[in-house]
């Protein structure tokens, strides 16, 4: 080996792995690249990006903007204080079902053996007679009418004087004679002797109000369309403060109750129950004059009782 070769070999070994003649040097491996990058970064200040704060905004979009899993915004709903316990107590006081409405009400005034169309007509007629009238008086009038065969045709063939005698002494019996005749004629001409199957069509009939329409839907058609509010329900709802503010009419009370009283299935049956429950309670305990607060389980929970 010559002296020149020996010097080249010694220089090659002193440079370490990867060293060689200029132009033939190996590229550094991954580990060396990371080390080199770390060294360069150590000489410059580190700038960390600021984390953007996302502001969550709740909004209600259109149906097309909502995804399948989107949940609707929950709006707080007002409800009366202690209403559930008050309802439990009223149910307990009504468990015997011995009020006049329980055996003389609309559900008990029609002929159960009559054809469906006739039964529905008799339900509507009993509701028309019941306005401003005690259940006992309504039941007596219906019994006299049924004894003569109570159908649309039989009513239209009865003269006004005879019809008045049959329904007397129901409240406003003269006006009811006129309304019954007019409504019966409309049912014969436009509904084939049957009654309409919607609240809107029912209230369009002479002498038929919202309470009658909702009860007719429930009893005649088996459909719960709303809360039937009469003077008893109107009075008791205001005494218990079941309305957000005092109401002046049964129809105003109905709208106020339906705003908060649970209605989605399976709770909508409460809309049907509330009428018979409170009517009987009003007939026996929560009387219009001199209510029997001493015998009421809600005495400590009733705002009206505190002032008596």
CSV table of N, CA and C in Angstrom, one decimal, residues 103-166:
chain,number,residue,atom,x,y,z
A,103,UNK,N,-124.2,9.5,36.5
A,103,UNK,CA,-125.2,8.6,36.0
A,103,UNK,C,-126.3,9.3,35.3
A,104,UNK,N,-126.2,10.6,35.1
A,104,UNK,CA,-127.2,11.4,34.3
A,104,UNK,C,-126.6,12.2,33.2
A,105,UNK,N,-125.3,12.1,33.1
A,105,UNK,CA,-124.6,13.0,32.1
A,105,UNK,C,-124.9,12.5,30.7
A,106,UNK,N,-124.2,13.2,29.7
A,106,UNK,CA,-124.4,12.9,28.3
A,106,UNK,C,-124.1,11.4,28.0
A,107,UNK,N,-123.2,10.8,28.6
A,107,UNK,CA,-122.8,9.4,28.3
A,107,UNK,C,-124.0,8.4,28.6
A,108,UNK,N,-124.9,8.9,29.4
A,108,UNK,CA,-126.0,8.0,29.9
A,108,UNK,C,-127.4,8.4,29.3
A,109,UNK,N,-127.4,9.4,28.4
A,109,UNK,CA,-128.7,9.9,27.9
A,109,UNK,C,-129.2,9.3,26.6
A,110,UNK,N,-128.3,8.6,25.9
A,110,UNK,CA,-128.7,8.1,24.6
A,110,UNK,C,-129.1,6.7,24.7
A,111,UNK,N,-129.8,6.2,23.6
A,111,UNK,CA,-130.2,4.8,23.5
A,111,UNK,C,-129.1,4.0,23.0
A,112,UNK,N,-128.5,3.2,23.8
A,112,UNK,CA,-127.3,2.4,23.4
A,112,UNK,C,-127.7,1.3,22.4
A,113,UNK,N,-129.0,1.0,22.3
A,113,UNK,CA,-129.4,-0.1,21.3
A,113,UNK,C,-129.7,0.5,20.0
A,114,UNK,N,-129.7,1.8,19.8
A,114,UNK,CA,-130.1,2.5,18.6
A,114,UNK,C,-128.9,2.3,17.6
A,115,UNK,N,-129.1,2.5,16.3
A,115,UNK,CA,-128.0,2.5,15.3
A,115,UNK,C,-127.0,3.6,15.6
A,116,UNK,N,-125.8,3.4,15.2
A,116,UNK,CA,-124.7,4.4,15.5
A,116,UNK,C,-125.1,5.8,15.1
A,117,UNK,N,-125.7,6.0,14.0
A,117,UNK,CA,-126.0,7.4,13.5
A,117,UNK,C,-127.1,8.0,14.5
A,118,UNK,N,-128.0,7.2,14.9
A,118,UNK,CA,-129.1,7.7,15.8
A,118,UNK,C,-128.5,8.0,17.2
A,119,UNK,N,-127.6,7.2,17.7
A,119,UNK,CA,-126.9,7.4,19.0
A,119,UNK,C,-126.1,8.7,18.9
A,120,UNK,N,-125.4,9.0,17.9
A,120,UNK,CA,-124.6,10.2,17.8
A,120,UNK,C,-125.6,11.4,17.8
A,121,UNK,N,-126.7,11.3,17.1
A,121,UNK,CA,-127.6,12.4,17.1
A,121,UNK,C,-128.2,12.7,18.5
A,122,UNK,N,-128.5,11.6,19.2
A,122,UNK,CA,-129.0,11.8,20.6
A,122,UNK,C,-128.0,12.3,21.5
A,123,UNK,N,-126.7,12.0,21.3
A,123,UNK,CA,-125.6,12.6,22.1
A,123,UNK,C,-125.6,14.1,21.9
A,124,UNK,N,-125.7,14.5,20.6
A,124,UNK,CA,-125.6,16.0,20.3
A,124,UNK,C,-126.9,16.7,20.9
A,125,UNK,N,-128.0,16.1,20.8
A,125,UNK,CA,-129.2,16.7,21.3
A,125,UNK,C,-129.2,16.8,22.8
A,126,UNK,N,-128.7,15.8,23.5
A,126,UNK,CA,-128.6,15.9,25.0
A,126,UNK,C,-127.6,17.1,25.4
A,127,UNK,N,-126.6,17.3,24.6
A,127,UNK,CA,-125.6,18.4,24.9
A,127,UNK,C,-126.3,19.7,24.6
A,128,UNK,N,-127.1,19.8,23.6
A,128,UNK,CA,-127.8,21.1,23.3
A,128,UNK,C,-128.8,21.4,24.5
A,129,UNK,N,-129.4,20.4,25.0
A,129,UNK,CA,-130.4,20.6,26.1
A,129,UNK,C,-129.7,20.9,27.4
A,130,UNK,N,-128.5,20.4,27.6
A,130,UNK,CA,-127.8,20.5,28.9
A,130,UNK,C,-127.3,21.9,29.2
A,131,UNK,N,-127.2,22.8,28.2
A,131,UNK,CA,-126.7,24.1,28.5
A,131,UNK,C,-127.5,24.9,29.5
A,132,UNK,N,-126.9,25.4,30.6
A,132,UNK,CA,-127.6,26.1,31.6
A,132,UNK,C,-128.7,25.3,32.2
A,133,UNK,N,-128.5,24.0,32.3
A,133,UNK,CA,-129.5,23.1,32.8
A,133,UNK,C,-128.9,22.0,33.7
A,134,UNK,N,-129.5,21.7,34.8
A,134,UNK,CA,-129.0,20.6,35.7
A,134,UNK,C,-129.1,19.2,35.0
A,135,UNK,N,-128.2,18.3,35.3
A,135,UNK,CA,-128.2,17.0,34.7
A,135,UNK,C,-129.5,16.3,34.9
A,136,UNK,N,-130.1,16.4,36.0
A,136,UNK,CA,-131.4,15.8,36.3
A,136,UNK,C,-132.5,16.2,35.3
A,137,UNK,N,-132.5,17.5,35.1
A,137,UNK,CA,-133.6,18.1,34.2
A,137,UNK,C,-133.3,17.6,32.7
A,138,UNK,N,-132.0,17.6,32.3
A,138,UNK,CA,-131.7,17.2,31.0
A,138,UNK,C,-132.0,15.7,30.8
A,139,UNK,N,-131.7,14.9,31.7
A,139,UNK,CA,-132.0,13.5,31.6
A,139,UNK,C,-133.5,13.2,31.5
A,140,UNK,N,-134.3,14.0,32.3
A,140,UNK,CA,-135.8,13.9,32.2
A,140,UNK,C,-136.3,14.2,30.8
A,141,UNK,N,-135.8,15.3,30.2
A,141,UNK,CA,-136.2,15.7,28.9
A,141,UNK,C,-135.8,14.7,27.8
A,142,UNK,N,-134.6,14.1,28.0
A,142,UNK,CA,-134.2,13.1,27.0
A,142,UNK,C,-135.0,11.9,27.1
A,143,UNK,N,-135.4,11.5,28.3
A,143,UNK,CA,-136.2,10.3,28.5
A,143,UNK,C,-137.6,10.5,27.8
A,144,UNK,N,-138.2,11.7,27.9
A,144,UNK,CA,-139.5,12.0,27.3
A,144,UNK,C,-139.3,12.0,25.8
A,145,UNK,N,-138.2,12.5,25.3
A,145,UNK,CA,-138.0,12.5,23.8
A,145,UNK,C,-137.8,11.1,23.3
A,146,UNK,N,-137.0,10.3,24.0
A,146,UNK,CA,-136.7,9.0,23.5
A,146,UNK,C,-138.0,8.1,23.5
A,147,UNK,N,-138.9,8.4,24.4
A,147,UNK,CA,-140.2,7.6,24.5
A,147,UNK,C,-141.0,7.7,23.2
A,148,UNK,N,-140.7,8.8,22.4
A,148,UNK,CA,-141.5,9.1,21.2
A,148,UNK,C,-140.6,8.6,20.0
A,149,UNK,N,-139.4,8.1,20.2
A,149,UNK,CA,-138.6,7.7,19.1
A,149,UNK,C,-137.7,8.9,18.7
A,150,UNK,N,-136.6,9.0,19.3
A,150,UNK,CA,-135.8,10.2,19.1
A,150,UNK,C,-134.8,10.1,17.9
A,151,UNK,N,-135.2,10.6,16.7
A,151,UNK,CA,-134.4,10.6,15.5
A,151,UNK,C,-134.6,11.9,14.9
A,152,UNK,N,-133.7,12.2,13.9
A,152,UNK,CA,-133.8,13.4,13.1
A,152,UNK,C,-135.2,13.6,12.5
A,153,UNK,N,-135.7,12.5,11.9
A,153,UNK,CA,-137.0,12.6,11.3
A,153,UNK,C,-138.1,12.8,12.3
A,154,UNK,N,-138.1,12.2,13.4
A,154,UNK,CA,-139.2,12.3,14.4
A,154,UNK,C,-139.2,13.7,15.0
A,155,UNK,N,-138.0,14.3,15.1
A,155,UNK,CA,-138.0,15.7,15.7
A,155,UNK,C,-138.5,16.7,14.6
A,156,UNK,N,-138.2,16.5,13.4
A,156,UNK,CA,-138.7,17.4,12.3
A,156,UNK,C,-140.2,17.3,12.1
A,157,UNK,N,-140.7,16.1,12.5
A,157,UNK,CA,-142.2,15.9,12.3
A,157,UNK,C,-143.0,16.4,13.6
A,158,UNK,N,-142.3,16.8,14.6
A,158,UNK,CA,-142.9,17.2,15.8
A,158,UNK,C,-143.1,18.7,15.8
A,159,UNK,N,-144.3,19.2,16.1
A,159,UNK,CA,-144.5,20.7,16.0
A,159,UNK,C,-143.8,21.3,17.2
A,160,UNK,N,-143.6,22.6,17.1
A,160,UNK,CA,-142.8,23.4,18.1
A,160,UNK,C,-143.4,23.3,19.4
A,161,UNK,N,-144.7,23.5,19.5
A,161,UNK,CA,-145.4,23.5,20.8
A,161,UNK,C,-145.2,22.2,21.5
A,162,UNK,N,-145.4,21.1,20.8
A,162,UNK,CA,-145.2,19.7,21.4
A,162,UNK,C,-143.7,19.5,21.9
A,163,UNK,N,-142.8,20.0,21.0
A,163,UNK,CA,-141.4,19.8,21.4
A,163,UNK,C,-141.1,20.6,22.6
A,164,UNK,N,-141.7,21.8,22.7
A,164,UNK,CA,-141.4,22.7,23.9
A,164,UNK,C,-141.9,22.0,25.1
A,165,UNK,N,-143.1,21.4,25.1
A,165,UNK,CA,-143.6,20.7,26.3
A,165,UNK,C,-142.7,19.5,26.7
A,166,UNK,N,-142.2,18.8,25.7
A,166,UNK,CA,-141.3,17.6,26.0
A,166,UNK,C,-140.0,18.0,26.6
